[in-house]
Amino acid sequence: MSTTRPCSPGDRGPESETVVADAPADQVAAADQAAAADQVAAAATGLQGRQVRRLSLSGASGIVPLARDFARQALQAWGWLPAASADHRAAAEDVLLVVSELVTNACLHAEGPDELWLSSDSKVLRIEVSDRGAGQPAPRTPHRVGRPGGHGMFIVQRLCMDWGVVRTPGAPGKTVWAELSAPV
């Protein structure tokens, strides 16, 4: 793991600094309405800081494509897409890949994901996937290039500035978070 800290400097912070948009797992189209709500709320409050999106994944089917579509819509709402340059496009593709890897890991190793959180400010995009699993994600060591499977956390580690795991004492499950730099 790249960090021993349970939370990073990009942690969600107080709710008062956050615009939150929820999208039910069975209606990803609602994310379009949430994107409009993000823009209206940010304009109405003068909020230039962090924006947050949350997607419940409990009981959903087609979870990985659902999570990627949700992340893509958030990136569009936050101005990451359509990409203005190759660097911006690569940054957005990295976000989508990390979302896929974290959600896939929760599906394969942790009884499935419960929730996906995406938050963004002008410098950092944070991805959080919560699940009910007891395991501890870690890059496979040694990493074996060319062998199928086992590359998820290695990819996360390589693409992200930082990542870690948060557990609530006495509660089942965990939240795996990862942070990527916002394009400049």
PDB file of C-alpha atoms in Angstrom:
ATOM      1  CA  MET A   1       0.000   0.000   0.000  1.00  0.00           C
ATOM      2  CA  SER A   2       1.280   3.476  -0.701  1.00  0.00           C
ATOM      3  CA  THR A   3       0.212   4.977   2.584  1.00  0.00           C
ATOM      4  CA  THR A   4      -0.310   4.143   6.198  1.00  0.00           C
ATOM      5  CA  ARG A   5      -2.685   7.066   6.722  1.00  0.00           C
ATOM      6  CA  PRO A   6      -6.358   6.065   6.872  1.00  0.00           C
ATOM      7  CA  CYS A   7      -7.331   9.366   5.240  1.00  0.00           C
ATOM      8  CA  SER A   8      -5.456  11.568   2.859  1.00  0.00           C
ATOM      9  CA  PRO A   9      -5.260  15.345   2.588  1.00  0.00           C
ATOM     10  CA  GLY A  10      -8.034  15.126  -0.040  1.00  0.00           C
ATOM     11  CA  ASP A  11     -10.492  13.550   2.393  1.00  0.00           C
ATOM     12  CA  ARG A  12     -14.133  14.566   1.904  1.00  0.00           C
ATOM     13  CA  GLY A  13     -14.013  17.223   4.604  1.00  0.00           C
ATOM     14  CA  PRO A  14     -17.041  18.888   6.130  1.00  0.00           C
ATOM     15  CA  GLU A  15     -20.357  18.493   4.359  1.00  0.00           C
ATOM     16  CA  SER A  16     -20.809  22.283   4.288  1.00  0.00           C
ATOM     17  CA  GLU A  17     -18.030  22.520   1.693  1.00  0.00           C
ATOM     18  CA  THR A  18     -19.534  19.874  -0.551  1.00  0.00           C
ATOM     19  CA  VAL A  19     -22.076  19.706  -3.324  1.00  0.00           C
ATOM     20  CA  VAL A  20     -23.514  16.187  -3.229  1.00  0.00           C
ATOM     21  CA  ALA A  21     -25.488  14.591  -6.037  1.00  0.00           C
ATOM     22  CA  ASP A  22     -27.004  11.135  -5.554  1.00  0.00           C
ATOM     23  CA  ALA A  23     -27.927   8.771  -8.361  1.00  0.00           C
ATOM     24  CA  PRO A  24     -29.894   5.565  -7.788  1.00  0.00           C
ATOM     25  CA  ALA A  25     -28.191   2.462  -9.140  1.00  0.00           C
ATOM     26  CA  ASP A  26     -31.170   1.564 -11.321  1.00  0.00           C
ATOM     27  CA  GLN A  27     -31.372   5.006 -12.928  1.00  0.00           C
ATOM     28  CA  VAL A  28     -27.983   6.213 -14.118  1.00  0.00           C
ATOM     29  CA  ALA A  29     -29.812   8.706 -16.328  1.00  0.00           C
ATOM     30  CA  ALA A  30     -30.616  10.539 -13.104  1.00  0.00           C
ATOM     31  CA  ALA A  31     -26.927  11.432 -12.994  1.00  0.00           C
ATOM     32  CA  ASP A  32     -27.563  13.865 -15.856  1.00  0.00           C
ATOM     33  CA  GLN A  33     -30.079  15.662 -13.661  1.00  0.00           C
ATOM     34  CA  ALA A  34     -27.590  15.537 -10.799  1.00  0.00           C
ATOM     35  CA  ALA A  35     -24.961  17.163 -13.013  1.00  0.00           C
ATOM     36  CA  ALA A  36     -27.340  20.015 -13.726  1.00  0.00           C
ATOM     37  CA  ALA A  37     -28.102  20.251 -10.008  1.00  0.00           C
ATOM     38  CA  ASP A  38     -24.343  20.426  -9.287  1.00  0.00           C
ATOM     39  CA  GLN A  39     -23.940  23.361 -11.639  1.00  0.00           C
ATOM     40  CA  VAL A  40     -27.023  25.188 -10.328  1.00  0.00           C
ATOM     41  CA  ALA A  41     -26.057  24.619  -6.689  1.00  0.00           C
ATOM     42  CA  ALA A  42     -22.465  25.712  -7.257  1.00  0.00           C
ATOM     43  CA  ALA A  43     -23.595  28.838  -9.090  1.00  0.00           C
ATOM     44  CA  ALA A  44     -26.271  29.657  -6.509  1.00  0.00           C
ATOM     45  CA  THR A  45     -23.934  29.306  -3.530  1.00  0.00           C
ATOM     46  CA  GLY A  46     -20.815  30.640  -5.200  1.00  0.00           C
ATOM     47  CA  LEU A  47     -19.167  27.319  -4.334  1.00  0.00           C
ATOM     48  CA  GLN A  48     -15.912  26.918  -6.192  1.00  0.00           C
ATOM     49  CA  GLY A  49     -14.479  24.117  -4.019  1.00  0.00           C
ATOM     50  CA  ARG A  50     -15.150  20.435  -3.925  1.00  0.00           C
ATOM     51  CA  GLN A  51     -17.984  18.708  -5.738  1.00  0.00           C
ATOM     52  CA  VAL A  52     -19.121  15.218  -4.777  1.00  0.00           C
ATOM     53  CA  ARG A  53     -21.117  12.496  -6.492  1.00  0.00           C
ATOM     54  CA  ARG A  54     -22.424   9.341  -4.800  1.00  0.00           C
ATOM     55  CA  LEU A  55     -23.772   6.188  -6.436  1.00  0.00           C
ATOM     56  CA  SER A  56     -25.362   3.350  -4.489  1.00  0.00           C
ATOM     57  CA  LEU A  57     -24.305   0.003  -5.942  1.00  0.00           C
ATOM     58  CA  SER A  58     -25.994  -2.385  -3.492  1.00  0.00           C
ATOM     59  CA  GLY A  59     -28.036  -4.945  -5.391  1.00  0.00           C
ATOM     60  CA  ALA A  60     -27.294  -3.429  -8.799  1.00  0.00           C
ATOM     61  CA  SER A  61     -26.426  -5.531 -11.819  1.00  0.00           C
ATOM     62  CA  GLY A  62     -23.776  -4.666 -14.389  1.00  0.00           C
ATOM     63  CA  ILE A  63     -21.937  -2.825 -11.634  1.00  0.00           C
ATOM     64  CA  VAL A  64     -18.611  -2.105 -13.362  1.00  0.00           C
ATOM     65  CA  PRO A  65     -20.113  -0.517 -16.521  1.00  0.00           C
ATOM     66  CA  LEU A  66     -22.628   1.307 -14.314  1.00  0.00           C
ATOM     67  CA  ALA A  67     -19.801   2.759 -12.199  1.00  0.00           C
ATOM     68  CA  ARG A  68     -17.790   3.766 -15.282  1.00  0.00           C
ATOM     69  CA  ASP A  69     -20.802   5.485 -16.867  1.00  0.00           C
ATOM     70  CA  PHE A  70     -21.493   7.298 -13.612  1.00  0.00           C
ATOM     71  CA  ALA A  71     -17.846   8.426 -13.383  1.00  0.00           C
ATOM     72  CA  ARG A  72     -17.861   9.532 -17.036  1.00  0.00           C
ATOM     73  CA  GLN A  73     -20.963  11.664 -16.405  1.00  0.00           C
ATOM     74  CA  ALA A  74     -19.330  13.233 -13.336  1.00  0.00           C
ATOM     75  CA  LEU A  75     -16.196  14.026 -15.360  1.00  0.00           C
ATOM     76  CA  GLN A  76     -18.365  15.689 -18.005  1.00  0.00           C
ATOM     77  CA  ALA A  77     -20.196  17.742 -15.365  1.00  0.00           C
ATOM     78  CA  TRP A  78     -16.904  18.821 -13.805  1.00  0.00           C
ATOM     79  CA  GLY A  79     -15.335  19.856 -17.120  1.00  0.00           C
ATOM     80  CA  TRP A  80     -12.804  17.015 -17.445  1.00  0.00           C
ATOM     81  CA  LEU A  81     -14.627  15.767 -20.560  1.00  0.00           C
ATOM     82  CA  PRO A  82     -14.681  16.408 -23.424  1.00  0.00           C
ATOM     83  CA  ALA A  83     -10.949  16.662 -23.044  1.00  0.00           C
ATOM     84  CA  ALA A  84      -9.233  19.808 -24.301  1.00  0.00           C
ATOM     85  CA  SER A  85      -5.887  18.071 -24.858  1.00  0.00           C
ATOM     86  CA  ALA A  86      -4.231  14.673 -24.910  1.00  0.00           C
ATOM     87  CA  ASP A  87      -3.114  15.187 -21.290  1.00  0.00           C
ATOM     88  CA  HIS A  88      -6.684  15.937 -20.193  1.00  0.00           C
ATOM     89  CA  ARG A  89      -7.969  12.892 -22.080  1.00  0.00           C
ATOM     90  CA  ALA A  90      -5.325  10.679 -20.453  1.00  0.00           C
ATOM     91  CA  ALA A  91      -6.246  12.030 -16.987  1.00  0.00           C
ATOM     92  CA  ALA A  92      -9.940  11.236 -17.575  1.00  0.00           C
ATOM     93  CA  GLU A  93      -9.099   7.749 -18.881  1.00  0.00           C
ATOM     94  CA  ASP A  94      -6.973   7.131 -15.777  1.00  0.00           C
ATOM     95  CA  VAL A  95      -9.936   8.043 -13.559  1.00  0.00           C
ATOM     96  CA  LEU A  96     -12.234   5.661 -15.436  1.00  0.00           C
ATOM     97  CA  LEU A  97      -9.660   2.862 -15.220  1.00  0.00           C
ATOM     98  CA  VAL A  98      -9.165   3.329 -11.465  1.00  0.00           C
ATOM     99  CA  VAL A  99     -12.952   3.340 -10.916  1.00  0.00           C
ATOM    100  CA  SER A 100     -13.163   0.080 -12.885  1.00  0.00           C
ATOM    101  CA  GLU A 101     -10.329  -1.537 -10.944  1.00  0.00           C
ATOM    102  CA  LEU A 102     -11.625  -0.563  -7.486  1.00  0.00           C
ATOM    103  CA  VAL A 103     -15.199  -1.632  -8.266  1.00  0.00           C
ATOM    104  CA  THR A 104     -14.010  -4.885  -9.868  1.00  0.00           C
ATOM    105  CA  ASN A 105     -11.883  -5.675  -6.809  1.00  0.00           C
ATOM    106  CA  ALA A 106     -14.906  -5.131  -4.558  1.00  0.00           C
ATOM    107  CA  CYS A 107     -16.917  -7.496  -6.791  1.00  0.00           C
ATOM    108  CA  LEU A 108     -14.251 -10.206  -6.831  1.00  0.00           C
ATOM    109  CA  HIS A 109     -12.857 -10.022  -3.303  1.00  0.00           C
ATOM    110  CA  ALA A 110     -15.339  -8.239  -1.022  1.00  0.00           C
ATOM    111  CA  GLU A 111     -18.940  -9.417  -1.533  1.00  0.00           C
ATOM    112  CA  GLY A 112     -19.561  -6.573  -3.982  1.00  0.00           C
ATOM    113  CA  PRO A 113     -19.396  -2.807  -3.635  1.00  0.00           C
ATOM    114  CA  ASP A 114     -21.970  -0.847  -1.626  1.00  0.00           C
ATOM    115  CA  GLU A 115     -21.238   2.670  -2.774  1.00  0.00           C
ATOM    116  CA  LEU A 116     -19.041   4.740  -5.084  1.00  0.00           C
ATOM    117  CA  TRP A 117     -18.057   8.285  -4.125  1.00  0.00           C
ATOM    118  CA  LEU A 118     -16.315  10.686  -6.486  1.00  0.00           C
ATOM    119  CA  SER A 119     -15.138  14.084  -5.306  1.00  0.00           C
ATOM    120  CA  SER A 120     -13.208  16.732  -7.146  1.00  0.00           C
ATOM    121  CA  ASP A 121     -11.690  20.101  -6.453  1.00  0.00           C
ATOM    122  CA  SER A 122      -9.269  22.105  -8.558  1.00  0.00           C
ATOM    123  CA  LYS A 123      -6.298  19.880  -7.662  1.00  0.00           C
ATOM    124  CA  VAL A 124      -7.441  16.352  -6.759  1.00  0.00           C
ATOM    125  CA  LEU A 125     -10.057  13.834  -7.799  1.00  0.00           C
ATOM    126  CA  ARG A 126     -10.819  11.269  -5.095  1.00  0.00           C
ATOM    127  CA  ILE A 127     -12.483   7.912  -5.724  1.00  0.00           C
ATOM    128  CA  GLU A 128     -13.939   5.885  -2.847  1.00  0.00           C
ATOM    129  CA  VAL A 129     -15.502   2.429  -3.060  1.00  0.00           C
ATOM    130  CA  SER A 130     -17.097   1.001   0.075  1.00  0.00           C
ATOM    131  CA  ASP A 131     -17.833  -2.701   0.555  1.00  0.00           C
ATOM    132  CA  ARG A 132     -18.561  -5.268   3.273  1.00  0.00           C
ATOM    133  CA  GLY A 133     -15.384  -7.289   2.768  1.00  0.00           C
ATOM    134  CA  ALA A 134     -12.831  -8.007   5.459  1.00  0.00           C
ATOM    135  CA  GLY A 135      -9.813  -8.411   3.169  1.00  0.00           C
ATOM    136  CA  GLN A 136      -6.985  -5.941   2.744  1.00  0.00           C
ATOM    137  CA  PRO A 137      -6.295  -4.876  -0.852  1.00  0.00           C
ATOM    138  CA  ALA A 138      -2.649  -4.824  -1.871  1.00  0.00           C
ATOM    139  CA  PRO A 139      -0.702  -4.949  -5.125  1.00  0.00           C
ATOM    140  CA  ARG A 140       0.371  -8.504  -5.934  1.00  0.00           C
ATOM    141  CA  THR A 141       4.034  -8.971  -5.179  1.00  0.00           C
ATOM    142  CA  PRO A 142       5.930  -9.772  -7.188  1.00  0.00           C
ATOM    143  CA  HIS A 143       3.915  -8.247 -10.009  1.00  0.00           C
ATOM    144  CA  ARG A 144       3.876 -10.698 -12.918  1.00  0.00           C
ATOM    145  CA  VAL A 145       3.528  -8.896 -16.200  1.00  0.00           C
ATOM    146  CA  GLY A 146       1.820 -10.964 -18.874  1.00  0.00           C
ATOM    147  CA  ARG A 147      -0.122 -13.195 -16.471  1.00  0.00           C
ATOM    148  CA  PRO A 148      -3.875 -12.707 -16.348  1.00  0.00           C
ATOM    149  CA  GLY A 149      -5.467 -11.296 -13.206  1.00  0.00           C
ATOM    150  CA  GLY A 150      -3.989  -9.692 -10.135  1.00  0.00           C
ATOM    151  CA  HIS A 151      -3.099  -6.369 -11.741  1.00  0.00           C
ATOM    152  CA  GLY A 152      -5.861  -4.182 -10.262  1.00  0.00           C
ATOM    153  CA  MET A 153      -4.136  -2.690  -7.243  1.00  0.00           C
ATOM    154  CA  PHE A 154      -0.829  -2.509  -9.114  1.00  0.00           C
ATOM    155  CA  ILE A 155      -2.601  -0.328 -11.708  1.00  0.00           C
ATOM    156  CA  VAL A 156      -4.181   1.791  -8.959  1.00  0.00           C
ATOM    157  CA  GLN A 157      -0.805   2.238  -7.278  1.00  0.00           C
ATOM    158  CA  ARG A 158       0.867   3.258 -10.549  1.00  0.00           C
ATOM    159  CA  LEU A 159      -1.818   5.738 -11.676  1.00  0.00           C
ATOM    160  CA  CYS A 160      -2.701   7.405  -8.388  1.00  0.00           C
ATOM    161  CA  MET A 161      -0.912   9.961  -6.237  1.00  0.00           C
ATOM    162  CA  ASP A 162      -1.999   8.017  -3.179  1.00  0.00           C
ATOM    163  CA  TRP A 163      -4.471   5.370  -2.036  1.00  0.00           C
ATOM    164  CA  GLY A 164      -5.487   3.645   1.152  1.00  0.00           C
ATOM    165  CA  VAL A 165      -8.132   1.854   3.169  1.00  0.00           C
ATOM    166  CA  VAL A 166     -10.451   3.262   5.820  1.00  0.00           C
ATOM    167  CA  ARG A 167     -12.201   0.976   8.299  1.00  0.00           C
ATOM    168  CA  THR A 168     -14.799   1.939  10.882  1.00  0.00           C
ATOM    169  CA  PRO A 169     -14.047   0.193  14.189  1.00  0.00           C
ATOM    170  CA  GLY A 170     -16.733  -2.323  15.077  1.00  0.00           C
ATOM    171  CA  ALA A 171     -18.392  -2.104  11.659  1.00  0.00           C
ATOM    172  CA  PRO A 172     -18.029  -4.609   8.822  1.00  0.00           C
ATOM    173  CA  GLY A 173     -16.360  -3.665   5.587  1.00  0.00           C
ATOM    174  CA  LYS A 174     -14.084  -0.887   4.474  1.00  0.00           C
ATOM    175  CA  THR A 175     -13.669   1.986   2.060  1.00  0.00           C
ATOM    176  CA  VAL A 176     -10.839   1.862  -0.455  1.00  0.00           C
ATOM    177  CA  TRP A 177      -9.875   5.337  -1.672  1.00  0.00           C
ATOM    178  CA  ALA A 178      -7.559   6.593  -4.386  1.00  0.00           C
ATOM    179  CA  GLU A 179      -6.564  10.084  -5.488  1.00  0.00           C
ATOM    180  CA  LEU A 180      -5.466  11.360  -8.864  1.00  0.00           C
ATOM    181  CA  SER A 181      -4.231  14.795  -9.874  1.00  0.00           C
ATOM    182  CA  ALA A 182      -6.680  17.020 -11.682  1.00  0.00           C
ATOM    183  CA  PRO A 183      -5.496  18.070 -15.134  1.00  0.00           C
ATOM    184  CA  VAL A 184      -4.025  21.564 -15.324  1.00  0.00           C
TER     185      VAL A 184
END
